[in-house]
Short mmCIF file of C-alpha atoms and ligand atoms in Angstrom, two decimals:
data_model
loop_
_atom_site.label_atom_id
_atom_site.label_comp_id
_atom_site.label_asym_id
_atom_site.label_seq_id
_atom_site.Cartn_x
_atom_site.Cartn_y
_atom_site.Cartn_z
CA MET A 493 11.91 -38.56 -9.53
CA SER A 494 14.51 -36.75 -8.06
CA ALA A 495 14.52 -36.64 -4.18
CA ARG A 496 14.19 -33.35 -3.99
CA THR A 497 10.48 -31.66 -3.57
CA PRO A 498 9.83 -29.85 -6.55
CA VAL A 499 8.86 -25.80 -5.21
CA ILE A 500 6.18 -23.31 -7.27
CA ALA A 501 7.16 -20.22 -6.18
CA GLY A 502 4.52 -16.90 -6.82
CA ASN A 503 5.98 -13.59 -7.82
CA TRP A 504 4.07 -10.81 -7.32
CA LYS A 505 6.02 -8.15 -8.27
CA MET A 506 4.48 -4.79 -7.71
CA HIS A 507 0.67 -6.60 -8.05
CA LYS A 508 -2.21 -6.27 -5.31
CA THR A 509 -3.14 -4.47 -2.40
CA THR A 510 -3.47 -5.66 0.79
CA THR A 511 -7.44 -6.55 0.28
CA GLU A 512 -6.24 -8.26 -3.67
CA ALA A 513 -3.81 -10.42 -1.91
CA HIS A 514 -7.15 -11.78 0.96
CA ARG A 515 -9.00 -12.28 -1.26
CA TYR A 516 -6.46 -14.24 -3.63
CA VAL A 517 -4.93 -16.38 -0.51
CA ASN A 518 -8.22 -16.84 0.61
CA GLU A 519 -9.09 -18.53 -2.96
CA LEU A 520 -6.14 -20.18 -3.21
CA VAL A 521 -5.48 -21.90 -0.38
CA GLU A 522 -9.14 -23.54 -0.86
CA LEU A 523 -7.74 -24.45 -4.32
CA ILE A 524 -4.79 -26.45 -4.00
CA ARG A 525 -6.23 -27.97 -0.78
CA GLY A 526 -5.22 -31.69 -0.24
CA VAL A 527 -2.22 -31.30 -3.42
CA GLU A 528 0.48 -33.06 -1.54
CA GLY A 529 4.72 -33.26 -2.71
CA VAL A 530 5.40 -29.46 -3.49
CA GLU A 531 6.38 -26.69 -1.70
CA VAL A 532 4.45 -23.74 -2.11
CA VAL A 533 6.76 -20.10 -2.14
CA LEU A 534 3.62 -16.94 -1.85
CA CYS A 535 6.25 -13.80 -3.20
CA PRO A 536 3.38 -10.24 -2.61
CA PRO A 537 4.68 -6.67 -2.11
CA TYR A 538 5.76 -6.01 1.41
CA THR A 539 2.62 -4.07 2.64
CA SER A 540 1.24 -7.14 2.11
CA LEU A 541 3.92 -9.86 4.19
CA PRO A 542 1.74 -9.53 7.14
CA GLU A 543 -1.50 -10.33 5.80
CA VAL A 544 -0.35 -12.87 3.54
CA THR A 545 1.82 -14.69 6.54
CA ALA A 546 -1.01 -15.07 9.23
CA LEU A 547 -3.73 -16.50 6.16
CA ALA A 548 -1.73 -19.10 4.47
CA ALA A 549 -0.14 -19.77 8.47
CA GLY A 550 -0.85 -23.58 8.86
CA SER A 551 -1.50 -24.06 5.07
CA GLY A 552 2.12 -24.77 4.65
CA MET A 553 3.25 -22.43 2.38
CA ARG A 554 5.73 -20.49 2.19
CA VAL A 555 5.89 -16.95 2.47
CA ALA A 556 9.00 -14.93 0.16
CA ALA A 557 9.85 -11.06 0.66
CA GLN A 558 11.29 -9.86 -2.77
CA ASN A 559 14.21 -7.88 -2.15
CA MET A 560 16.21 -7.18 1.66
CA HIS A 561 19.26 -5.32 2.79
CA PHE A 562 21.96 -6.89 3.92
CA GLU A 563 22.46 -5.04 6.95
CA GLU A 564 20.99 -5.37 9.83
CA SER A 565 19.52 -2.08 10.92
CA GLY A 566 20.64 1.69 10.06
CA ALA A 567 20.47 4.34 7.51
CA PHE A 568 19.17 3.09 4.69
CA THR A 569 15.63 4.50 3.77
CA GLY A 570 13.28 2.73 1.63
CA GLU A 571 15.33 -0.75 3.20
CA ILE A 572 14.10 -3.75 4.41
CA SER A 573 16.44 -6.10 7.30
CA ALA A 574 16.37 -9.92 7.11
CA ALA A 575 15.45 -9.23 11.00
CA MET A 576 12.15 -7.50 10.01
CA LEU A 577 11.21 -10.28 8.24
CA VAL A 578 11.31 -12.62 10.26
CA ASP A 579 9.80 -10.66 12.80
CA ILE A 580 5.87 -11.36 11.11
CA GLY A 581 6.86 -14.93 9.84
CA VAL A 582 8.70 -14.47 6.63
CA SER A 583 10.13 -17.42 5.08
CA ASP A 584 11.71 -17.20 2.34
CA VAL A 585 13.67 -14.03 -0.33
CA ILE A 586 14.03 -13.73 -3.66
CA LEU A 587 17.50 -12.30 -3.75
CA GLY A 588 19.05 -10.72 -7.18
CA HIS A 589 15.96 -10.99 -9.80
CA SER A 590 17.41 -9.31 -12.67
CA GLU A 591 14.54 -6.27 -11.95
CA ARG A 592 16.24 -5.61 -9.12
CA ARG A 593 19.81 -6.24 -11.16
CA GLN A 594 18.38 -4.12 -14.27
CA TYR A 595 16.25 -1.53 -12.51
CA PHE A 596 17.98 -0.92 -9.25
CA ALA A 597 21.59 -1.59 -10.42
CA GLU A 598 22.41 -4.36 -7.63
CA SER A 599 25.10 -6.43 -8.20
CA ASP A 600 26.73 -9.12 -7.66
CA ASP A 601 28.44 -7.15 -4.65
CA ASP A 602 25.64 -6.81 -2.93
CA LEU A 603 23.84 -10.06 -3.44
CA ALA A 604 27.20 -12.00 -1.96
CA ARG A 605 25.71 -9.82 1.08
CA LYS A 606 22.34 -10.30 0.73
CA VAL A 607 22.23 -14.11 0.68
CA PRO A 608 24.71 -15.08 3.39
CA ALA A 609 22.87 -12.19 6.13
CA ALA A 610 19.27 -13.73 4.80
CA LEU A 611 21.15 -17.40 5.98
CA ALA A 612 22.61 -16.27 9.32
CA ALA A 613 18.78 -14.92 10.41
CA GLY A 614 17.88 -17.85 9.05
CA ILE A 615 15.70 -17.07 5.81
CA ARG A 616 16.18 -18.91 2.57
CA PRO A 617 16.80 -17.33 -0.11
CA ILE A 618 15.98 -17.98 -3.38
CA LEU A 619 18.66 -16.81 -5.94
CA CYS A 620 18.27 -15.64 -9.26
CA VAL A 621 20.58 -15.36 -12.58
CA GLY A 622 19.76 -16.10 -16.07
CA GLU A 623 21.46 -13.93 -19.58
CA SER A 624 20.38 -11.47 -22.04
CA ASP A 625 19.08 -12.07 -25.26
CA GLU A 626 22.41 -10.67 -26.39
CA GLU A 627 24.70 -12.93 -24.59
CA ARG A 628 23.20 -15.63 -25.44
CA GLU A 629 23.16 -14.54 -28.76
CA ALA A 630 26.83 -13.90 -28.41
CA GLY A 631 27.79 -17.70 -26.87
CA GLN A 632 28.10 -16.61 -23.32
CA THR A 633 25.32 -17.86 -21.25
CA GLU A 634 27.10 -20.35 -19.13
CA GLU A 635 30.17 -17.55 -19.17
CA LYS A 636 27.78 -15.55 -17.27
CA LEU A 637 25.65 -18.19 -14.90
CA GLU A 638 28.66 -19.22 -13.53
CA ARG A 639 30.30 -15.93 -12.59
CA GLN A 640 26.95 -14.86 -10.78
CA VAL A 641 26.62 -17.84 -8.79
CA THR A 642 29.70 -18.43 -8.65
CA ARG A 643 29.94 -14.55 -6.90
CA ASP A 644 26.82 -14.52 -5.59
CA LEU A 645 27.25 -17.90 -3.29
CA GLU A 646 31.38 -16.90 -2.45
CA ALA A 647 30.60 -16.33 1.47
CA VAL A 648 28.19 -19.27 1.91
CA SER A 649 29.55 -22.37 3.82
CA GLY A 650 28.77 -25.43 1.75
CA GLU A 651 26.20 -26.71 4.84
CA GLN A 652 24.63 -23.90 4.40
CA ALA A 653 24.56 -24.13 0.66
CA ALA A 654 21.99 -27.16 0.24
CA GLY A 655 19.18 -25.10 1.98
CA ILE A 656 19.79 -22.53 -0.82
CA ILE A 657 17.15 -22.23 -4.52
CA VAL A 658 18.73 -21.09 -6.95
CA ALA A 659 16.05 -19.84 -10.52
CA TYR A 660 17.42 -19.52 -13.55
CA GLU A 661 15.57 -16.83 -14.82
CA PRO A 662 16.49 -16.54 -18.34
CA ILE A 663 15.96 -12.06 -18.83
CA TRP A 664 14.41 -12.45 -22.29
CA ALA A 665 12.09 -15.00 -21.08
CA ILE A 666 10.57 -13.20 -18.28
CA GLY A 667 6.76 -10.91 -19.30
CA THR A 668 7.85 -11.80 -22.85
CA GLY A 669 5.58 -15.09 -23.88
CA LYS A 670 8.59 -16.36 -25.48
CA THR A 671 9.70 -20.08 -22.43
CA ALA A 672 12.21 -21.36 -22.98
CA THR A 673 12.58 -24.85 -24.55
CA PRO A 674 12.54 -27.46 -21.54
CA ALA A 675 15.94 -28.97 -23.44
CA ILE A 676 16.95 -25.18 -22.79
CA ALA A 677 15.85 -25.03 -19.25
CA GLY A 678 16.87 -28.17 -18.46
CA ASP A 679 20.38 -27.58 -19.35
CA ALA A 680 20.82 -24.29 -18.12
CA CYS A 681 19.56 -25.71 -14.78
CA GLY A 682 22.15 -28.65 -15.03
CA PHE A 683 25.11 -26.63 -15.76
CA ILE A 684 24.02 -24.51 -13.09
CA ARG A 685 24.39 -28.09 -10.51
CA GLU A 686 27.46 -27.94 -12.51
CA THR A 687 28.87 -24.77 -10.20
CA LEU A 688 27.34 -25.70 -7.48
CA ALA A 689 28.60 -29.33 -7.18
CA GLY A 690 32.41 -27.65 -8.44
CA MET A 691 31.62 -24.73 -5.02
CA PHE A 692 30.40 -27.30 -2.74
CA GLY A 693 30.23 -30.74 -4.32
CA ARG A 694 28.21 -33.55 -6.02
CA GLU A 695 25.99 -34.44 -2.70
CA THR A 696 24.97 -30.51 -1.83
CA ALA A 697 24.41 -29.86 -5.47
CA GLU A 698 22.69 -32.67 -5.60
CA ALA A 699 20.11 -31.19 -2.57
CA VAL A 700 19.59 -27.92 -4.33
CA ARG A 701 16.04 -26.84 -5.95
CA ILE A 702 17.11 -25.23 -9.39
CA LEU A 703 13.79 -23.89 -10.34
CA TYR A 704 12.59 -22.38 -13.92
CA GLY A 705 11.49 -18.69 -14.10
CA GLY A 706 10.49 -17.23 -17.69
CA SER A 707 6.56 -16.83 -19.20
CA VAL A 708 5.96 -20.45 -17.45
CA LYS A 709 2.24 -21.15 -17.99
CA PRO A 710 -0.40 -24.16 -16.45
CA ASN A 711 0.14 -25.31 -20.54
CA ASN A 712 3.99 -25.98 -19.85
CA ILE A 713 4.71 -26.45 -17.00
CA GLY A 714 4.55 -30.12 -17.52
CA GLU A 715 7.06 -30.07 -20.23
CA LEU A 716 9.45 -27.77 -18.23
CA MET A 717 9.25 -30.13 -14.86
CA ALA A 718 10.03 -33.55 -16.75
CA GLU A 719 13.60 -31.31 -16.92
CA GLU A 720 15.81 -33.88 -14.48
CA HIS A 721 17.79 -30.71 -13.15
CA ILE A 722 14.37 -28.33 -13.05
CA ASP A 723 12.79 -29.20 -9.71
CA GLY A 724 9.94 -26.48 -9.83
CA ALA A 725 9.32 -22.82 -11.00
CA LEU A 726 9.32 -19.25 -10.38
CA VAL A 727 6.42 -17.55 -11.77
CA GLY A 728 5.28 -14.29 -12.50
CA GLY A 729 2.39 -13.18 -14.87
CA ALA A 730 1.00 -16.48 -14.01
CA CYS A 731 0.83 -16.60 -10.47
CA LEU A 732 -1.33 -13.90 -10.35
CA ASP A 733 -4.35 -15.86 -10.88
CA PRO A 734 -5.36 -18.27 -8.28
CA GLY A 735 -6.87 -20.36 -10.91
CA ASP A 736 -3.90 -20.35 -12.99
CA PHE A 737 -1.28 -20.52 -9.94
CA SER A 738 -3.14 -23.50 -8.76
CA GLN A 739 -3.08 -25.40 -12.37
CA ILE A 740 0.83 -24.82 -12.12
CA VAL A 741 1.04 -26.22 -8.34
CA ARG A 742 -0.39 -29.52 -10.19
CA PHE A 743 1.82 -29.29 -12.37
CA GLY A 744 -1.13 -28.52 -15.64
P1 13P B 60 6.88 -14.27 -15.92
O1 13P B 60 6.11 -14.79 -15.75
O2 13P B 60 5.89 -12.73 -15.66
O3 13P B 60 7.39 -14.67 -17.36
O4 13P B 60 8.03 -13.30 -14.95
C1 13P B 60 8.60 -14.37 -14.75
C2 13P B 60 9.36 -13.93 -13.20
O5 13P B 60 10.64 -13.03 -14.07
C3 13P B 60 9.08 -14.46 -11.82
O6 13P B 60 9.83 -13.86 -10.72
#
């Protein structure tokens, strides 16, 4: 067992109204009462962030936004700044999810600005990286992971790095039911840790929590968590039901 506290984060993506969010959080709080030694992070859409931060207060759960802009303010219609998130009690932010990279053209240049902007505001980034099916087939997985990690974290200091969370989410495993085997996921997370060690030193790299994401379910979380370099999960589809998510929080 490593000294790293596991993290289970639920990415709701574009799901749930605020009314539904209210019911969900109240149910989840009951279902995971008494669970210790794991950090739970809820990542609802922007519209439900105030409601969810209020309901989660005192439960020990953290609340994350699914994106933010790197500027402090300005003429950026439709965007949200780090200060706006801090103001409503948000503690974390998912950055660089593959859906943002793929459908909204988010680039490593954007992320190299978003990560330090979040840190400067006191928000913990959950940086997502991962290869596509074609990249894996072409043997380019490590090259892709190394490029994303080094570029996206280039403006981060060694001191800040230990507090960042990295999520390895192979694009081919997201929403497909095709979970990476524990060995594949564990190897990729180990490679990410080596990359971090090269950038920030061994001690810092050992402190960083690295999550796996991609079709995580109650019946596969246990074997994934048994991997040395997997410190938790970023869950999509299976987090939408409080019963399933609470089982994942208990590692199955
Ligand atoms: P699924 O769990 O639905 O595969 O989604 C994973 C994900 O993208 C979490 O951010």
